[in-house]
PDB file of C-alpha atoms in Angstrom:
ATOM      1  CA  UNK X1092      28.318 -30.859  12.232  1.00  0.00           C
ATOM      2  CA  UNK X1093      25.966 -33.636  11.193  1.00  0.00           C
ATOM      3  CA  UNK X1094      23.353 -32.509  13.698  1.00  0.00           C
ATOM      4  CA  UNK X1095      23.288 -28.906  12.451  1.00  0.00           C
ATOM      5  CA  UNK X1096      23.040 -30.074   8.831  1.00  0.00           C
ATOM      6  CA  UNK X1097      20.008 -32.237   9.596  1.00  0.00           C
ATOM      7  CA  UNK X1098      18.311 -29.454  11.491  1.00  0.00           C
ATOM      8  CA  UNK X1099      18.869 -26.967   8.695  1.00  0.00           C
ATOM      9  CA  UNK X1100      17.493 -29.416   6.135  1.00  0.00           C
ATOM     10  CA  UNK X1101      14.285 -30.006   8.055  1.00  0.00           C
ATOM     11  CA  UNK X1102      13.933 -26.256   8.666  1.00  0.00           C
ATOM     12  CA  UNK X1103      14.161 -25.653   4.930  1.00  0.00           C
ATOM     13  CA  UNK X1104      11.760 -28.445   3.940  1.00  0.00           C
ATOM     14  CA  UNK X1105       8.919 -26.945   6.017  1.00  0.00           C
ATOM     15  CA  UNK X1106       8.434 -23.627   4.198  1.00  0.00           C
ATOM     16  CA  UNK X1107       8.634 -25.360   0.815  1.00  0.00           C
ATOM     17  CA  UNK X1108       5.944 -27.873   1.819  1.00  0.00           C
ATOM     18  CA  UNK X1109       3.748 -24.984   2.987  1.00  0.00           C
ATOM     19  CA  UNK X1110       4.427 -23.199  -0.332  1.00  0.00           C
ATOM     20  CA  UNK X1111       3.367 -26.295  -2.312  1.00  0.00           C
ATOM     21  CA  UNK X1112       0.277 -26.505  -0.111  1.00  0.00           C
ATOM     22  CA  UNK X1113      -0.470 -22.842  -0.930  1.00  0.00           C
ATOM     23  CA  UNK X1114      -0.216 -23.794  -4.615  1.00  0.00           C
ATOM     24  CA  UNK X1115      -2.640 -26.678  -4.063  1.00  0.00           C
ATOM     25  CA  UNK X1116      -5.161 -24.355  -2.368  1.00  0.00           C
ATOM     26  CA  UNK X1117      -4.678 -21.918  -5.256  1.00  0.00           C
ATOM     27  CA  UNK X1118      -5.808 -24.733  -7.582  1.00  0.00           C
ATOM     28  CA  UNK X1119      -8.909 -25.240  -5.438  1.00  0.00           C
ATOM     29  CA  UNK X1120      -9.534 -21.498  -5.594  1.00  0.00           C
ATOM     30  CA  UNK X1121      -9.161 -21.333  -9.388  1.00  0.00           C
ATOM     31  CA  UNK X1122     -11.463 -24.333  -9.938  1.00  0.00           C
ATOM     32  CA  UNK X1123     -14.049 -22.982  -7.481  1.00  0.00           C
ATOM     33  CA  UNK X1124     -14.095 -19.547  -9.134  1.00  0.00           C
ATOM     34  CA  UNK X1125     -14.514 -21.285 -12.490  1.00  0.00           C
ATOM     35  CA  UNK X1126     -17.360 -23.414 -11.153  1.00  0.00           C
ATOM     36  CA  UNK X1127     -19.110 -20.521  -9.437  1.00  0.00           C
ATOM     37  CA  UNK X1128     -19.915 -18.918 -12.840  1.00  0.00           C
ATOM     38  CA  UNK X1129     -19.329 -15.338 -11.696  1.00  0.00           C
ATOM     39  CA  UNK X1130     -20.172 -16.121  -8.053  1.00  0.00           C
ATOM     40  CA  UNK X1131     -23.789 -16.980  -8.918  1.00  0.00           C
ATOM     41  CA  UNK X1132     -23.627 -20.553  -7.548  1.00  0.00           C
ATOM     42  CA  UNK X1133     -23.523 -20.518  -3.741  1.00  0.00           C
ATOM     43  CA  UNK X1134     -21.656 -23.769  -3.014  1.00  0.00           C
ATOM     44  CA  UNK X1135     -18.778 -22.999  -5.406  1.00  0.00           C
ATOM     45  CA  UNK X1136     -18.659 -19.389  -4.162  1.00  0.00           C
ATOM     46  CA  UNK X1137     -18.220 -20.463  -0.524  1.00  0.00           C
ATOM     47  CA  UNK X1138     -15.601 -22.973  -1.597  1.00  0.00           C
ATOM     48  CA  UNK X1139     -13.780 -20.193  -3.522  1.00  0.00           C
ATOM     49  CA  UNK X1140     -13.795 -17.926  -0.454  1.00  0.00           C
ATOM     50  CA  UNK X1141     -12.401 -20.644   1.853  1.00  0.00           C
ATOM     51  CA  UNK X1142      -9.648 -21.572  -0.616  1.00  0.00           C
ATOM     52  CA  UNK X1143      -8.857 -17.852  -1.046  1.00  0.00           C
ATOM     53  CA  UNK X1144      -8.157 -17.538   2.710  1.00  0.00           C
ATOM     54  CA  UNK X1145      -6.203 -20.814   2.863  1.00  0.00           C
ATOM     55  CA  UNK X1146      -3.972 -20.096  -0.132  1.00  0.00           C
ATOM     56  CA  UNK X1147      -3.005 -16.595   1.040  1.00  0.00           C
ATOM     57  CA  UNK X1148      -2.415 -17.815   4.603  1.00  0.00           C
ATOM     58  CA  UNK X1149      -0.057 -20.570   3.442  1.00  0.00           C
ATOM     59  CA  UNK X1150       1.677 -18.172   1.031  1.00  0.00           C
ATOM     60  CA  UNK X1151       2.255 -15.729   3.874  1.00  0.00           C
ATOM     61  CA  UNK X1152       3.697 -18.479   6.115  1.00  0.00           C
ATOM     62  CA  UNK X1153       6.004 -19.690   3.325  1.00  0.00           C
ATOM     63  CA  UNK X1154       7.214 -16.156   2.555  1.00  0.00           C
ATOM     64  CA  UNK X1155       8.507 -15.815   6.112  1.00  0.00           C
ATOM     65  CA  UNK X1156      11.607 -17.683   4.919  1.00  0.00           C
ATOM     66  CA  UNK X1157      11.381 -17.910   1.109  1.00  0.00           C
ATOM     67  CA  UNK X1158      12.172 -14.867  -1.085  1.00  0.00           C
ATOM     68  CA  UNK X1159       8.967 -13.312  -2.393  1.00  0.00           C
ATOM     69  CA  UNK X1160      10.051 -13.506  -6.059  1.00  0.00           C
ATOM     70  CA  UNK X1161      10.658 -17.239  -5.765  1.00  0.00           C
ATOM     71  CA  UNK X1162       7.592 -17.830  -3.612  1.00  0.00           C
ATOM     72  CA  UNK X1163       5.280 -16.055  -6.030  1.00  0.00           C
ATOM     73  CA  UNK X1164       6.630 -17.852  -9.111  1.00  0.00           C
ATOM     74  CA  UNK X1165       6.287 -21.284  -7.473  1.00  0.00           C
ATOM     75  CA  UNK X1166       2.833 -20.438  -6.111  1.00  0.00           C
ATOM     76  CA  UNK X1167       1.591 -19.305  -9.527  1.00  0.00           C
ATOM     77  CA  UNK X1168       3.369 -22.200 -11.253  1.00  0.00           C
ATOM     78  CA  UNK X1169       1.891 -24.918  -9.048  1.00  0.00           C
ATOM     79  CA  UNK X1170      -1.511 -23.242  -9.343  1.00  0.00           C
ATOM     80  CA  UNK X1171      -1.307 -23.302 -13.144  1.00  0.00           C
ATOM     81  CA  UNK X1172      -0.099 -26.913 -13.259  1.00  0.00           C
ATOM     82  CA  UNK X1173      -2.845 -28.100 -10.913  1.00  0.00           C
ATOM     83  CA  UNK X1174      -5.573 -26.206 -12.734  1.00  0.00           C
ATOM     84  CA  UNK X1175      -4.404 -27.653 -16.062  1.00  0.00           C
ATOM     85  CA  UNK X1176      -4.331 -31.199 -14.643  1.00  0.00           C
ATOM     86  CA  UNK X1177      -7.645 -30.998 -12.774  1.00  0.00           C
ATOM     87  CA  UNK X1178      -9.539 -28.848 -15.302  1.00  0.00           C
ATOM     88  CA  UNK X1179     -10.272 -31.866 -17.538  1.00  0.00           C
ATOM     89  CA  UNK X1180     -11.549 -33.780 -14.486  1.00  0.00           C
ATOM     90  CA  UNK X1181     -14.133 -31.187 -13.401  1.00  0.00           C
ATOM     91  CA  UNK X1182     -14.892 -29.228 -16.544  1.00  0.00           C
ATOM     92  CA  UNK X1183     -14.999 -29.707 -20.282  1.00  0.00           C
ATOM     93  CA  UNK X1184     -11.294 -29.068 -20.898  1.00  0.00           C
ATOM     94  CA  UNK X1185      -8.553 -31.008 -22.642  1.00  0.00           C
ATOM     95  CA  UNK X1186      -4.869 -31.568 -21.905  1.00  0.00           C
ATOM     96  CA  UNK X1187      -2.953 -31.812 -25.188  1.00  0.00           C
ATOM     97  CA  UNK X1188       0.736 -32.800 -25.636  1.00  0.00           C
ATOM     98  CA  UNK X1189       1.890 -29.173 -26.060  1.00  0.00           C
ATOM     99  CA  UNK X1190       0.360 -28.217 -22.724  1.00  0.00           C
ATOM    100  CA  UNK X1191       1.898 -31.301 -21.109  1.00  0.00           C
ATOM    101  CA  UNK X1192       5.355 -30.077 -22.206  1.00  0.00           C
ATOM    102  CA  UNK X1193       4.715 -26.662 -20.605  1.00  0.00           C
ATOM    103  CA  UNK X1194       3.669 -28.438 -17.394  1.00  0.00           C
ATOM    104  CA  UNK X1195       7.014 -30.247 -17.419  1.00  0.00           C
ATOM    105  CA  UNK X1196       8.834 -26.911 -17.926  1.00  0.00           C
ATOM    106  CA  UNK X1197       7.056 -25.394 -14.910  1.00  0.00           C
ATOM    107  CA  UNK X1198       7.733 -28.406 -12.682  1.00  0.00           C
ATOM    108  CA  UNK X1199      11.387 -28.440 -13.776  1.00  0.00           C
ATOM    109  CA  UNK X1200      11.658 -24.736 -12.930  1.00  0.00           C
ATOM    110  CA  UNK X1201      10.110 -25.286  -9.481  1.00  0.00           C
ATOM    111  CA  UNK X1202      12.589 -28.074  -8.703  1.00  0.00           C
ATOM    112  CA  UNK X1203      15.442 -25.846  -9.937  1.00  0.00           C
ATOM    113  CA  UNK X1204      14.281 -23.025  -7.648  1.00  0.00           C
ATOM    114  CA  UNK X1205      14.076 -25.362  -4.659  1.00  0.00           C
ATOM    115  CA  UNK X1206      17.681 -26.428  -5.292  1.00  0.00           C
ATOM    116  CA  UNK X1207      18.859 -22.821  -5.860  1.00  0.00           C
ATOM    117  CA  UNK X1208      17.134 -21.749  -2.641  1.00  0.00           C
ATOM    118  CA  UNK X1209      18.751 -24.534  -0.590  1.00  0.00           C
ATOM    119  CA  UNK X1210      22.124 -23.657  -2.129  1.00  0.00           C
ATOM    120  CA  UNK X1211      21.876 -20.162  -0.669  1.00  0.00           C
ATOM    121  CA  UNK X1212      21.207 -21.624   2.772  1.00  0.00           C
ATOM    122  CA  UNK X1213      24.250 -23.867   2.507  1.00  0.00           C
ATOM    123  CA  UNK X1214      26.388 -20.899   1.477  1.00  0.00           C
ATOM    124  CA  UNK X1215      25.177 -18.861   4.438  1.00  0.00           C
ATOM    125  CA  UNK X1216      25.735 -21.819   6.715  1.00  0.00           C
ATOM    126  CA  UNK X1217      29.355 -22.413   5.720  1.00  0.00           C
ATOM    127  CA  UNK X1218      30.412 -18.770   5.467  1.00  0.00           C
ATOM    128  CA  UNK X1219      30.146 -16.715   8.650  1.00  0.00           C
ATOM    129  CA  UNK X1220      29.469 -13.378   6.952  1.00  0.00           C
ATOM    130  CA  UNK X1221      26.733 -12.872   4.338  1.00  0.00           C
ATOM    131  CA  UNK X1222      29.073 -12.342   1.402  1.00  0.00           C
ATOM    132  CA  UNK X1223      26.758 -13.957  -1.154  1.00  0.00           C
ATOM    133  CA  UNK X1224      26.312 -11.641  -4.129  1.00  0.00           C
ATOM    134  CA  UNK X1225      24.415 -12.048  -7.420  1.00  0.00           C
TER     135      UNK X1225
ATOM    136  CA  UNK R1416     -10.352   0.079 -20.739  1.00  0.00           C
ATOM    137  CA  UNK R1417      -9.520  -3.599 -20.414  1.00  0.00           C
ATOM    138  CA  UNK R1418      -5.801  -2.723 -20.399  1.00  0.00           C
ATOM    139  CA  UNK R1419      -6.460  -0.374 -17.463  1.00  0.00           C
ATOM    140  CA  UNK R1420      -8.281  -3.167 -15.606  1.00  0.00           C
ATOM    141  CA  UNK R1421      -5.408  -5.541 -16.317  1.00  0.00           C
ATOM    142  CA  UNK R1422      -2.876  -2.938 -15.096  1.00  0.00           C
ATOM    143  CA  UNK R1423      -4.791  -2.458 -11.839  1.00  0.00           C
ATOM    144  CA  UNK R1424      -5.029  -6.247 -11.404  1.00  0.00           C
ATOM    145  CA  UNK R1425      -1.233  -6.524 -11.844  1.00  0.00           C
ATOM    146  CA  UNK R1426      -0.497  -3.749  -9.324  1.00  0.00           C
ATOM    147  CA  UNK R1427      -2.682  -5.379  -6.666  1.00  0.00           C
ATOM    148  CA  UNK R1428      -1.220  -8.830  -7.372  1.00  0.00           C
ATOM    149  CA  UNK R1429       2.261  -7.375  -6.777  1.00  0.00           C
ATOM    150  CA  UNK R1430       0.869  -5.837  -3.575  1.00  0.00           C
ATOM    151  CA  UNK R1431      -0.394  -9.290  -2.502  1.00  0.00           C
ATOM    152  CA  UNK R1432       3.154 -10.645  -2.738  1.00  0.00           C
ATOM    153  CA  UNK R1433       4.633  -7.754  -0.763  1.00  0.00           C
ATOM    154  CA  UNK R1434       1.876  -7.670   1.880  1.00  0.00           C
ATOM    155  CA  UNK R1435       1.847 -11.478   2.314  1.00  0.00           C
ATOM    156  CA  UNK R1436       5.570 -11.233   3.123  1.00  0.00           C
ATOM    157  CA  UNK R1437       4.948  -8.436   5.613  1.00  0.00           C
ATOM    158  CA  UNK R1438       1.989 -10.292   7.194  1.00  0.00           C
ATOM    159  CA  UNK R1439       4.476 -12.839   8.586  1.00  0.00           C
ATOM    160  CA  UNK R1440       2.145 -15.852   8.389  1.00  0.00           C
ATOM    161  CA  UNK R1441      -0.958 -13.753   9.190  1.00  0.00           C
ATOM    162  CA  UNK R1442       0.435 -12.776  12.601  1.00  0.00           C
ATOM    163  CA  UNK R1443       0.339  -9.030  11.782  1.00  0.00           C
ATOM    164  CA  UNK R1444      -3.284  -7.867  11.586  1.00  0.00           C
ATOM    165  CA  UNK R1445      -3.090  -4.880   9.234  1.00  0.00           C
ATOM    166  CA  UNK R1446      -0.702  -6.508   6.768  1.00  0.00           C
ATOM    167  CA  UNK R1447      -3.025  -9.549   6.798  1.00  0.00           C
ATOM    168  CA  UNK R1448      -6.063  -7.396   6.022  1.00  0.00           C
ATOM    169  CA  UNK R1449      -4.067  -5.579   3.318  1.00  0.00           C
ATOM    170  CA  UNK R1450      -3.143  -8.971   1.801  1.00  0.00           C
ATOM    171  CA  UNK R1451      -6.744 -10.203   1.687  1.00  0.00           C
ATOM    172  CA  UNK R1452      -8.176  -6.924   0.378  1.00  0.00           C
ATOM    173  CA  UNK R1453      -5.480  -6.676  -2.317  1.00  0.00           C
ATOM    174  CA  UNK R1454      -6.112 -10.287  -3.325  1.00  0.00           C
ATOM    175  CA  UNK R1455      -9.839  -9.616  -3.692  1.00  0.00           C
ATOM    176  CA  UNK R1456      -9.241  -6.421  -5.707  1.00  0.00           C
ATOM    177  CA  UNK R1457      -6.705  -8.179  -7.966  1.00  0.00           C
ATOM    178  CA  UNK R1458      -9.155 -11.032  -8.655  1.00  0.00           C
ATOM    179  CA  UNK R1459     -12.001  -8.583  -9.295  1.00  0.00           C
ATOM    180  CA  UNK R1460     -10.113  -6.457 -11.830  1.00  0.00           C
ATOM    181  CA  UNK R1461      -8.606  -9.531 -13.484  1.00  0.00           C
ATOM    182  CA  UNK R1462     -12.105 -10.928 -14.023  1.00  0.00           C
ATOM    183  CA  UNK R1463     -13.185  -7.553 -15.494  1.00  0.00           C
ATOM    184  CA  UNK R1464     -10.194  -7.565 -17.847  1.00  0.00           C
ATOM    185  CA  UNK R1465     -10.871 -11.157 -18.884  1.00  0.00           C
ATOM    186  CA  UNK R1466     -14.352 -10.188 -20.065  1.00  0.00           C
ATOM    187  CA  UNK R1467     -12.696  -8.625 -23.122  1.00  0.00           C
ATOM    188  CA  UNK R1468      -9.226 -10.227 -23.200  1.00  0.00           C
ATOM    189  CA  UNK R1469      -8.805 -13.783 -24.382  1.00  0.00           C
ATOM    190  CA  UNK R1470      -8.572 -15.651 -21.047  1.00  0.00           C
ATOM    191  CA  UNK R1471      -5.249 -17.368 -21.844  1.00  0.00           C
ATOM    192  CA  UNK R1472      -3.596 -14.183 -23.139  1.00  0.00           C
ATOM    193  CA  UNK R1473      -4.921 -11.994 -20.320  1.00  0.00           C
ATOM    194  CA  UNK R1474      -3.888 -14.441 -17.627  1.00  0.00           C
ATOM    195  CA  UNK R1475      -0.434 -14.906 -19.221  1.00  0.00           C
ATOM    196  CA  UNK R1476       0.238 -11.142 -19.264  1.00  0.00           C
ATOM    197  CA  UNK R1477      -1.079 -10.769 -15.713  1.00  0.00           C
ATOM    198  CA  UNK R1478       1.072 -13.544 -14.180  1.00  0.00           C
ATOM    199  CA  UNK R1479       4.267 -12.659 -16.032  1.00  0.00           C
ATOM    200  CA  UNK R1480       4.189  -8.902 -15.368  1.00  0.00           C
ATOM    201  CA  UNK R1481       3.188  -9.502 -11.724  1.00  0.00           C
ATOM    202  CA  UNK R1482       5.988 -12.071 -11.338  1.00  0.00           C
ATOM    203  CA  UNK R1483       8.612  -9.606 -12.602  1.00  0.00           C
ATOM    204  CA  UNK R1484       7.066  -6.779 -10.569  1.00  0.00           C
ATOM    205  CA  UNK R1485       7.233  -8.825  -7.385  1.00  0.00           C
ATOM    206  CA  UNK R1486      10.927  -9.591  -7.938  1.00  0.00           C
ATOM    207  CA  UNK R1487      11.593  -5.843  -8.309  1.00  0.00           C
ATOM    208  CA  UNK R1488       9.463  -4.965  -5.265  1.00  0.00           C
ATOM    209  CA  UNK R1489      11.214  -7.707  -3.248  1.00  0.00           C
ATOM    210  CA  UNK R1490      14.602  -6.194  -4.113  1.00  0.00           C
ATOM    211  CA  UNK R1491      13.468  -2.620  -3.380  1.00  0.00           C
ATOM    212  CA  UNK R1492      11.408  -3.073  -0.217  1.00  0.00           C
ATOM    213  CA  UNK R1493      12.464  -6.415   1.292  1.00  0.00           C
ATOM    214  CA  UNK R1494      16.166  -6.323   0.373  1.00  0.00           C
ATOM    215  CA  UNK R1495      15.880  -9.711  -1.356  1.00  0.00           C
ATOM    216  CA  UNK R1496      18.484  -9.675  -4.117  1.00  0.00           C
ATOM    217  CA  UNK R1497      18.469 -12.546  -6.591  1.00  0.00           C
ATOM    218  CA  UNK R1498      21.501 -14.430  -7.840  1.00  0.00           C
ATOM    219  CA  UNK R1499      21.485 -15.718 -11.444  1.00  0.00           C
ATOM    220  CA  UNK R1500      20.303 -19.191 -10.407  1.00  0.00           C
ATOM    221  CA  UNK R1501      17.141 -17.866  -8.755  1.00  0.00           C
ATOM    222  CA  UNK R1502      16.489 -15.373 -11.562  1.00  0.00           C
ATOM    223  CA  UNK R1503      16.793 -18.175 -14.126  1.00  0.00           C
ATOM    224  CA  UNK R1504      14.454 -20.422 -12.125  1.00  0.00           C
ATOM    225  CA  UNK R1505      11.824 -17.689 -11.839  1.00  0.00           C
ATOM    226  CA  UNK R1506      12.169 -17.045 -15.589  1.00  0.00           C
ATOM    227  CA  UNK R1507      11.623 -20.763 -16.358  1.00  0.00           C
ATOM    228  CA  UNK R1508       8.552 -21.085 -14.122  1.00  0.00           C
ATOM    229  CA  UNK R1509       6.893 -17.841 -15.276  1.00  0.00           C
ATOM    230  CA  UNK R1510       7.801 -18.680 -18.881  1.00  0.00           C
ATOM    231  CA  UNK R1511       6.185 -22.094 -18.411  1.00  0.00           C
ATOM    232  CA  UNK R1512       2.989 -20.531 -17.063  1.00  0.00           C
ATOM    233  CA  UNK R1513       2.862 -18.114 -20.022  1.00  0.00           C
ATOM    234  CA  UNK R1514       3.471 -20.967 -22.480  1.00  0.00           C
ATOM    235  CA  UNK R1515       0.746 -23.033 -20.833  1.00  0.00           C
ATOM    236  CA  UNK R1516      -1.777 -20.208 -20.948  1.00  0.00           C
ATOM    237  CA  UNK R1517      -0.991 -19.318 -24.567  1.00  0.00           C
ATOM    238  CA  UNK R1518      -1.241 -22.942 -25.712  1.00  0.00           C
ATOM    239  CA  UNK R1519      -5.007 -22.608 -25.513  1.00  0.00           C
ATOM    240  CA  UNK R1520      -7.834 -24.607 -23.966  1.00  0.00           C
ATOM    241  CA  UNK R1521      -7.561 -22.452 -20.828  1.00  0.00           C
TER     242      UNK R1521
END
């Protein structure tokens, strides 16, 4: 019993880490596109292209096990949070208190989704037939 | 015209979600190509739309409509039904992104 629980937990952690990684690459993509100024600056344009491939690859890997609706929301959410946090570092942007509250809302929602997603796994694990309904 | 561009950008963003699921971690060639092409088209039309839309507003509409569209497409084509917990979580995250984009300085 203990062994199967541990294995299921580690199985579930993987896709979520890959999904967060996809979000991180999405941030790199967004910042690169911003820096490329309409793909007129070569270095930023190449960087944008590489991040574009990486983010979609990781998203695709994560979506093998995570529902697409959840995966997309988390992907977009992490991307938005990262861009808002790193924007002020690279470009002339500001992070005001109102935006900080929205960041907290997004992060809270992502954590909630992770818990809701794991809950489904537990339900499937303990009940033999897939009787889970909305 | 900018609304048309935004609509096209949304449709291809929804397609990215569906195709990325089908691509199975980029192990299926044609679904992988479809994912990449859709992603490029979505980005292109979004950038066209954002020439006239306020960036924050345009991006907020794009993400939220695409997020809802992907949930619907997931239920229709991938048989991924949501329970209320997941639906609420998606609502919170997408709502947070919209709030962030509308709070300016984007």
